[in-house]
Amino acid sequence: MSSSSAVVATTAADDKFSRLPEIAKPVSYDIHLKPCLKTFKCKGNETIVVDVTASTDYLKLHSSEIDINSIQVKLCDGSELKGVTFELDRKWMTLTIKLPQKIEPQTVNLLIDFDAEHNNKMRGFYQSVYKGSDGSEKYLVSTQFESTYARLSFPCWDEPVYKAKFDITLEVDEKLTALSNMNVVSEKSTENGTKVVKYGTTPLMSSYLVAFAVGEFEYIEAKTKNGCPVRVYTVHGKKELGTYALDLAVKAIDYYNEWFNIDYPLPKCDLIAIPDFSMGAMENWGLVTYREVALLVDPAKTSSRQRMYVALVVAHELAHFWFGDLATMKWWNGLWLKEGFASFMEYLFTAKHCPEFEIWVHFVNDEWASGMGLDCLRSSHPIEVTIDNPNELDEIYDSITYAKSNSVIRMLYHYLTEPVFQDGLRRYLKKFSYNNAETQDLWDCFSEASGQDIGKMMSTWTKQMGFPIVKVDQKIDGEKRILKLSQNRFLADGGKDESNPSWLVPITITSQSSPVEPIFRGIMNASEQEFTVENVKPGDWIKVNSGTAGFYRVQYDDEMLKALLPAVESLALPVLDRFGIANDLFALVKSGKATADQFLSLVAASSNENEYVVWGALDGGVGSLLNVFSRHEDASIKKKLEEFVIKVYSPVLKRVGWEPSANESMKTSMLRALVISRLTRVGHQATIDVAREKFRDHIDNKKELNPDLRGVIYGTIARKDGNEGIEKICKIFETVGFSEVERNCIAALGQASDEALLKHVYDYGIKQGKIRSQDLVTLFAGSRFHSVGQDYAWSFFKQNVPLLLEKFGSVNSSLFQHCFSCAVDSQSNLQFADEVEKFCKEQFDADALKVLHRPIAQATECVKLNSQLLKNNAQAVNNYLSNQ
Ligand code: BES
Ligand code: ZN
C-alpha cells in the first residue's frame, strides 16, 4: 500500500470531552484482521466507506492502543488525496485525519493499515488463558467492545449512533476456530498454514456489538422453530456443560420472535463461554460472549442459584438482540433503556419457561431491594444519568441502571397490564429497528398503546434519583377506610431531601378479605393525598403496595402495622407482601424511623416462615446488625444477638433438615443454605460440626457436596479450620476445573480467620496470580464476612493499588471499583470513612478521582450509615435481648 501519511502522534489532550463531530458517518466497514495467539499481535487493515456530510478538511474517528501504519483517503471519483496526515489523542482515544484541502460532501473510502494488540485486560480484542485437558497452558482471543473498546481493535466511529454494515475477514491458524457475528461465507487455506475466513455482511449495527473469538473450541447445536442454528461454544472438553443453556437459548429466541413480533434477523446465533471475562456476559449480535460461570451448568455441581442465574443471563443477552442491538440508544445516557428492558425480559421469559424457579418471588430480593439499597443513598444517581465522558461509564453499570430500572419497568408492566405493555414495546421496536432512540421515544410508544401520558409518570422515576416512602394513616368510617397518604424521598440516613421531589406513585391496596387481588388502584400525584377505599370490614387489615410491585416503601401508622403483623405470622399475607413488610421495616430501622427491637420482634415471630425470600429480607437485617455489633465495645451484645439468632434459626433448620427431601423445591434448598450459613457464622457448634463432617466425607470419600451447601461448607472450613482448612480449599480450587466451585473456593478463602492466613490467601490469589482477575471481587467480597477480614481487605487494597490497576487495566474498570467497594462498605466507624476519603485523595490523581467520585461517595456513605445503625440501636437491642 502506498503510504501517504506522516505520523503526528500527540499526547496533548483537550481537557473537555466532546462527541465525534457531525461531519461524517461510516456506511460500511470491510475489516481484515490477522490475530496471533503466540505473539498477541493483531495485524489489520480496513476500508471504511464514509458518508461525508459537511464540507471539511478533517475526519475524526476513534482509535486507541493501535499503531497506524498508513491512511489513504479516496474520493468519490476514485482519486486518492495526497498529503494526508493524522494525529492521535491518547486521552480521548481519537484519530484525527487531516486532509490537505477541504472536501465537499460526498462518499469517500478510508483505507487504514494498522497493528493492534491482544492485551490481557479483558477489553478490546483480548487474550484469555486456560488449562488444556493435557494440563498445558492454552490461549484464545475474544472481544469485549462495550462501551468504548472496539477502538482498541480497529479504528472506527465508536459511538452507538454510528450504525454501519460490517464485512469481517479473519486470517487464523488453520487448526483454530474463528467466529464473528455472522455466518461464514467462505474459508480459504493459504500456503503458510493459515485460513482466511470471511463472514456475511452484518445488518446495520453499532460498533460496540462487533465480536470475534478465535481458539480451540468445540460446540453443540440445536435449531429454533424457524430453523436458525443456535450453538454453544466452549474450550475443549466442556461442550456438554452447555446443554442447559442451549435449550434455553433456543426457547428464548422462539419466545422473543413471537413476543416482540419481529423475527431474529441474523442467520445464526452463537453463545460462547470465555475463561477470562470482565462482565457476566455481552450481547454481541449473533455471537454472545459469557463468563463460563454464566453459561455452563454441570448437573452434579451447579447450585440452584447458579442455574437460575444462567437462565436469567442467557435470556437477558438474547433479549438485547431486540432491545439494544436492533433498536439502540442514541447515546450512553440511554444505557438504562437496553439494560433495564433486557433485565425485565429475562424475568418474563424465565417465569414462563422455568416455572420451577418461581422467579418473580426472587425478583423482589435480587432486583427491587438491591435497587433500593443503592438508591436510598444521597450519592445515588438518576436512572437517566448524564454521561459527559464515556470513560466514566463503567461505574453506572450498577444497581440503579439494572435493578432499579428493572423494578420501575415491572411497576409499569403491572400498571399497564401485559397486553398494553407488549403493544407499546412492539411499536417501539418496529419504529426504531436498525435505528437509534431516546427514552422519550419509548414513552411515546407506551402512550400510544395506552392512551395515557406515560412519559409524565415514568419520568418522575427515571429523571430524578431516589424513590418515595409513602406514609399511611387511616380513619375507619364503617365499611369505609379513609387513607391519608403522604410521600417523601426515602433516605437511608433518615434525613430530608431539600429539593422535595415527588413521584407519580401507583397505589394498590389489598385487604384481609382480598389478600391477592387489589381492591383499590389509584395514582398518587401530590405530596399529600386522601383516598377512600370502600367495603372494608372495620377489623380488617389493609396492605399498601400489593405484591411489592411499586418501587416505593410504605410506613404504616402503629395501629395499621399492629393489625398486619398477625397476618405476617400466620402467613395469611402473600409471600411478596410479607417480604415487603420485612424489608421496609429494616430499612426504617436503618434510617432511624423504627427501632431494631421492632425488627427483632418480627424476626422472632417468623418461626412459621418457610419462604426463602422472606428469610432473605429478615436475614439481611440480622446480618447488618451482627456486623455492626461485632465492632461494639460491649461484646456481650453481639453474644446475646448470636444466641437470639440460634434460638430463632434452629427450628427452621430442624424443619428443613440437612438432607433434601424427595422433590423438594429449589427455594427450600436455598433456605437450608441460608439458615446453615447464618448458624455457622454465629458459632452454632452443632451446625459447624455437621458442616465439618460433610466436608470430611467429601475429601476422604469423594462424596459430592450438595451444590447448594457447598459454598456454606467451604466458608465454614475456611473460617474454622485454620491453615489446614485453607490448604484443603486451595487444593480443590486448583484441581476442580469448574468455575462455580472455584468461585466458592475463592469466597471461602476470603473468609480466612486471622491476619496471617489472610495475608497468605491474598498473596496466593493476587500477588502470585493464582486467582483470575475476573474473580478477585469474590475474594474481597468473602472478606466482608467478619471484621478481621474487612480490616485486612482494606489494608491490602491500600497497599496494592498499582498491582490491582495493573490487573484491571485502569480505574475505569468496574471490577476495580467493586473490589474497592467490597474493601470499604461493610465497615462501621466514622474515622474509617474519613480515612478512606483521605487515602483516595492522596492516592489518585484528578482524572482518576473524577471516575471514582461516585464509588467513593457511595462506599463511605454506607460506612456512615452502619455507624448510625449501631449508635441508634445499641440500647434498644440490648434491652430487647436482655428480656428474651
Ligand atoms: N451489556 C452488558 C454487558 C456490559 C456491561 C458491557 C457493562 C460493558 C459494560 C450485558 O448485557 C449485561 O448486562 N450483562 C450482565 C448480566 C445480566 C444478566 C445482568 C453482567 O455482565 O453482569
Ligand atoms: Zn445487558
PDB file of N, CA and C in Angstrom, residues 8-50:
ATOM      1  N   VAL A   8       1.888  11.964  13.220  1.00  0.00           N
ATOM      2  CA  VAL A   8       1.990  13.083  14.153  1.00  0.00           C
ATOM      3  C   VAL A   8       1.284  12.658  15.435  1.00  0.00           C
ATOM      4  N   ALA A   9       1.978  11.884  16.243  1.00  0.00           N
ATOM      5  CA  ALA A   9       1.328  11.400  17.461  1.00  0.00           C
ATOM      6  C   ALA A   9       1.438  12.447  18.540  1.00  0.00           C
ATOM      7  N   THR A  10       0.415  12.590  19.267  1.00  0.00           N
ATOM      8  CA  THR A  10       0.452  13.595  20.320  1.00  0.00           C
ATOM      9  C   THR A  10      -0.230  13.091  21.578  1.00  0.00           C
ATOM     10  N   THR A  11       0.242  13.546  22.685  1.00  0.00           N
ATOM     11  CA  THR A  11      -0.438  13.192  23.936  1.00  0.00           C
ATOM     12  C   THR A  11      -1.166  14.406  24.490  1.00  0.00           C
ATOM     13  N   ALA A  12      -0.863  15.568  23.918  1.00  0.00           N
ATOM     14  CA  ALA A  12      -1.546  16.756  24.411  1.00  0.00           C
ATOM     15  C   ALA A  12      -3.035  16.574  24.156  1.00  0.00           C
ATOM     16  N   ALA A  13      -3.807  16.752  25.198  1.00  0.00           N
ATOM     17  CA  ALA A  13      -5.226  16.438  25.030  1.00  0.00           C
ATOM     18  C   ALA A  13      -6.085  17.620  25.423  1.00  0.00           C
ATOM     19  N   ASP A  14      -7.225  17.724  24.745  1.00  0.00           N
ATOM     20  CA  ASP A  14      -8.206  18.706  25.198  1.00  0.00           C
ATOM     21  C   ASP A  14      -8.676  18.272  26.563  1.00  0.00           C
ATOM     22  N   ASP A  15      -9.025  19.226  27.381  1.00  0.00           N
ATOM     23  CA  ASP A  15      -9.442  18.838  28.704  1.00  0.00           C
ATOM     24  C   ASP A  15     -10.876  18.378  28.762  1.00  0.00           C
ATOM     25  N   LYS A  16     -11.652  18.857  27.807  1.00  0.00           N
ATOM     26  CA  LYS A  16     -13.076  18.545  27.871  1.00  0.00           C
ATOM     27  C   LYS A  16     -13.454  17.497  26.838  1.00  0.00           C
ATOM     28  N   PHE A  17     -14.294  16.596  27.263  1.00  0.00           N
ATOM     29  CA  PHE A  17     -14.747  15.568  26.329  1.00  0.00           C
ATOM     30  C   PHE A  17     -15.744  16.146  25.337  1.00  0.00           C
ATOM     31  N   SER A  18     -15.630  15.725  24.083  1.00  0.00           N
ATOM     32  CA  SER A  18     -16.739  16.013  23.174  1.00  0.00           C
ATOM     33  C   SER A  18     -16.974  14.806  22.279  1.00  0.00           C
ATOM     34  N   ARG A  19     -18.207  14.698  21.793  1.00  0.00           N
ATOM     35  CA  ARG A  19     -18.508  13.579  20.900  1.00  0.00           C
ATOM     36  C   ARG A  19     -17.909  13.837  19.540  1.00  0.00           C
ATOM     37  N   LEU A  20     -17.883  12.808  18.713  1.00  0.00           N
ATOM     38  CA  LEU A  20     -17.333  12.989  17.370  1.00  0.00           C
ATOM     39  C   LEU A  20     -18.149  14.055  16.632  1.00  0.00           C
ATOM     40  N   PRO A  21     -17.467  14.871  15.829  1.00  0.00           N
ATOM     41  CA  PRO A  21     -18.188  15.950  15.148  1.00  0.00           C
ATOM     42  C   PRO A  21     -19.139  15.380  14.084  1.00  0.00           C
ATOM     43  N   GLU A  22     -20.237  16.088  13.871  1.00  0.00           N
ATOM     44  CA  GLU A  22     -21.217  15.574  12.911  1.00  0.00           C
ATOM     45  C   GLU A  22     -20.875  16.039  11.500  1.00  0.00           C
ATOM     46  N   ILE A  23     -19.749  15.543  11.010  1.00  0.00           N
ATOM     47  CA  ILE A  23     -19.339  15.923   9.659  1.00  0.00           C
ATOM     48  C   ILE A  23     -19.281  14.707   8.742  1.00  0.00           C
ATOM     49  N   ALA A  24     -19.273  13.533   9.331  1.00  0.00           N
ATOM     50  CA  ALA A  24     -19.143  12.332   8.510  1.00  0.00           C
ATOM     51  C   ALA A  24     -19.677  11.148   9.281  1.00  0.00           C
ATOM     52  N   LYS A  25     -20.192  10.149   8.548  1.00  0.00           N
ATOM     53  CA  LYS A  25     -20.569   8.919   9.249  1.00  0.00           C
ATOM     54  C   LYS A  25     -20.232   7.696   8.401  1.00  0.00           C
ATOM     55  N   PRO A  26     -19.858   6.627   9.094  1.00  0.00           N
ATOM     56  CA  PRO A  26     -19.480   5.429   8.353  1.00  0.00           C
ATOM     57  C   PRO A  26     -20.728   4.758   7.780  1.00  0.00           C
ATOM     58  N   VAL A  27     -20.582   4.220   6.567  1.00  0.00           N
ATOM     59  CA  VAL A  27     -21.680   3.478   5.952  1.00  0.00           C
ATOM     60  C   VAL A  27     -21.400   1.983   6.087  1.00  0.00           C
ATOM     61  N   SER A  28     -20.145   1.620   5.788  1.00  0.00           N
ATOM     62  CA  SER A  28     -19.778   0.204   5.918  1.00  0.00           C
ATOM     63  C   SER A  28     -18.287   0.081   6.216  1.00  0.00           C
ATOM     64  N   TYR A  29     -17.956  -1.026   6.822  1.00  0.00           N
ATOM     65  CA  TYR A  29     -16.561  -1.344   7.128  1.00  0.00           C
ATOM     66  C   TYR A  29     -16.229  -2.682   6.474  1.00  0.00           C
ATOM     67  N   ASP A  30     -15.078  -2.730   5.831  1.00  0.00           N
ATOM     68  CA  ASP A  30     -14.567  -4.025   5.378  1.00  0.00           C
ATOM     69  C   ASP A  30     -13.271  -4.243   6.161  1.00  0.00           C
ATOM     70  N   ILE A  31     -13.322  -5.139   7.133  1.00  0.00           N
ATOM     71  CA  ILE A  31     -12.208  -5.261   8.088  1.00  0.00           C
ATOM     72  C   ILE A  31     -11.510  -6.603   7.936  1.00  0.00           C
ATOM     73  N   HIS A  32     -10.187  -6.567   7.791  1.00  0.00           N
ATOM     74  CA  HIS A  32      -9.380  -7.799   7.756  1.00  0.00           C
ATOM     75  C   HIS A  32      -8.470  -7.804   8.968  1.00  0.00           C
ATOM     76  N   LEU A  33      -8.534  -8.885   9.737  1.00  0.00           N
ATOM     77  CA  LEU A  33      -7.662  -8.969  10.915  1.00  0.00           C
ATOM     78  C   LEU A  33      -6.925 -10.295  10.906  1.00  0.00           C
ATOM     79  N   LYS A  34      -5.690 -10.231  11.380  1.00  0.00           N
ATOM     80  CA  LYS A  34      -4.907 -11.459  11.489  1.00  0.00           C
ATOM     81  C   LYS A  34      -4.411 -11.606  12.924  1.00  0.00           C
ATOM     82  N   PRO A  35      -5.270 -12.159  13.775  1.00  0.00           N
ATOM     83  CA  PRO A  35      -4.882 -12.309  15.181  1.00  0.00           C
ATOM     84  C   PRO A  35      -3.820 -13.388  15.341  1.00  0.00           C
ATOM     85  N   CYS A  36      -2.942 -13.226  16.328  1.00  0.00           N
ATOM     86  CA  CYS A  36      -1.940 -14.259  16.567  1.00  0.00           C
ATOM     87  C   CYS A  36      -1.943 -14.641  18.038  1.00  0.00           C
ATOM     88  N   LEU A  37      -2.143 -15.928  18.302  1.00  0.00           N
ATOM     89  CA  LEU A  37      -2.241 -16.406  19.685  1.00  0.00           C
ATOM     90  C   LEU A  37      -0.877 -16.707  20.294  1.00  0.00           C
ATOM     91  N   LYS A  38       0.195 -16.410  19.534  1.00  0.00           N
ATOM     92  CA  LYS A  38       1.536 -16.614  20.093  1.00  0.00           C
ATOM     93  C   LYS A  38       2.181 -15.278  20.434  1.00  0.00           C
ATOM     94  N   THR A  39       2.120 -14.356  19.479  1.00  0.00           N
ATOM     95  CA  THR A  39       2.765 -13.053  19.729  1.00  0.00           C
ATOM     96  C   THR A  39       1.784 -12.065  20.353  1.00  0.00           C
ATOM     97  N   PHE A  40       0.505 -12.371  20.271  1.00  0.00           N
ATOM     98  CA  PHE A  40      -0.567 -11.476  20.715  1.00  0.00           C
ATOM     99  C   PHE A  40      -0.546 -10.133  19.994  1.00  0.00           C
ATOM    100  N   LYS A  41      -0.039 -10.196  18.749  1.00  0.00           N
ATOM    101  CA  LYS A  41      -0.137  -9.026  17.874  1.00  0.00           C
ATOM    102  C   LYS A  41      -1.284  -9.300  16.909  1.00  0.00           C
ATOM    103  N   CYS A  42      -1.921  -8.248  16.480  1.00  0.00           N
ATOM    104  CA  CYS A  42      -3.008  -8.438  15.519  1.00  0.00           C
ATOM    105  C   CYS A  42      -2.820  -7.462  14.364  1.00  0.00           C
ATOM    106  N   LYS A  43      -2.505  -8.017  13.201  1.00  0.00           N
ATOM    107  CA  LYS A  43      -2.336  -7.141  12.026  1.00  0.00           C
ATOM    108  C   LYS A  43      -3.713  -6.867  11.452  1.00  0.00           C
ATOM    109  N   GLY A  44      -3.906  -5.651  10.954  1.00  0.00           N
ATOM    110  CA  GLY A  44      -5.237  -5.364  10.416  1.00  0.00           C
ATOM    111  C   GLY A  44      -5.224  -4.324   9.319  1.00  0.00           C
ATOM    112  N   ASN A  45      -6.210  -4.422   8.473  1.00  0.00           N
ATOM    113  CA  ASN A  45      -6.472  -3.311   7.556  1.00  0.00           C
ATOM    114  C   ASN A  45      -7.961  -3.228   7.323  1.00  0.00           C
ATOM    115  N   GLU A  46      -8.394  -2.044   6.985  1.00  0.00           N
ATOM    116  CA  GLU A  46      -9.841  -1.873   6.792  1.00  0.00           C
ATOM    117  C   GLU A  46     -10.100  -0.809   5.735  1.00  0.00           C
ATOM    118  N   THR A  47     -11.238  -0.980   5.089  1.00  0.00           N
ATOM    119  CA  THR A  47     -11.737   0.068   4.200  1.00  0.00           C
ATOM    120  C   THR A  47     -13.078   0.501   4.769  1.00  0.00           C
ATOM    121  N   ILE A  48     -13.153   1.779   5.109  1.00  0.00           N
ATOM    122  CA  ILE A  48     -14.426   2.289   5.640  1.00  0.00           C
ATOM    123  C   ILE A  48     -15.042   3.191   4.574  1.00  0.00           C
ATOM    124  N   VAL A  49     -16.264   2.875   4.194  1.00  0.00           N
ATOM    125  CA  VAL A  49     -16.980   3.769   3.284  1.00  0.00           C
ATOM    126  C   VAL A  49     -17.634   4.830   4.162  1.00  0.00           C
ATOM    127  N   VAL A  50     -17.261   6.070   3.900  1.00  0.00           N
ATOM    128  CA  VAL A  50     -17.684   7.145   4.790  1.00  0.00           C
ATOM    129  C   VAL A  50     -18.540   8.148   4.035  1.00  0.00           C
TER     130      VAL A  50
END
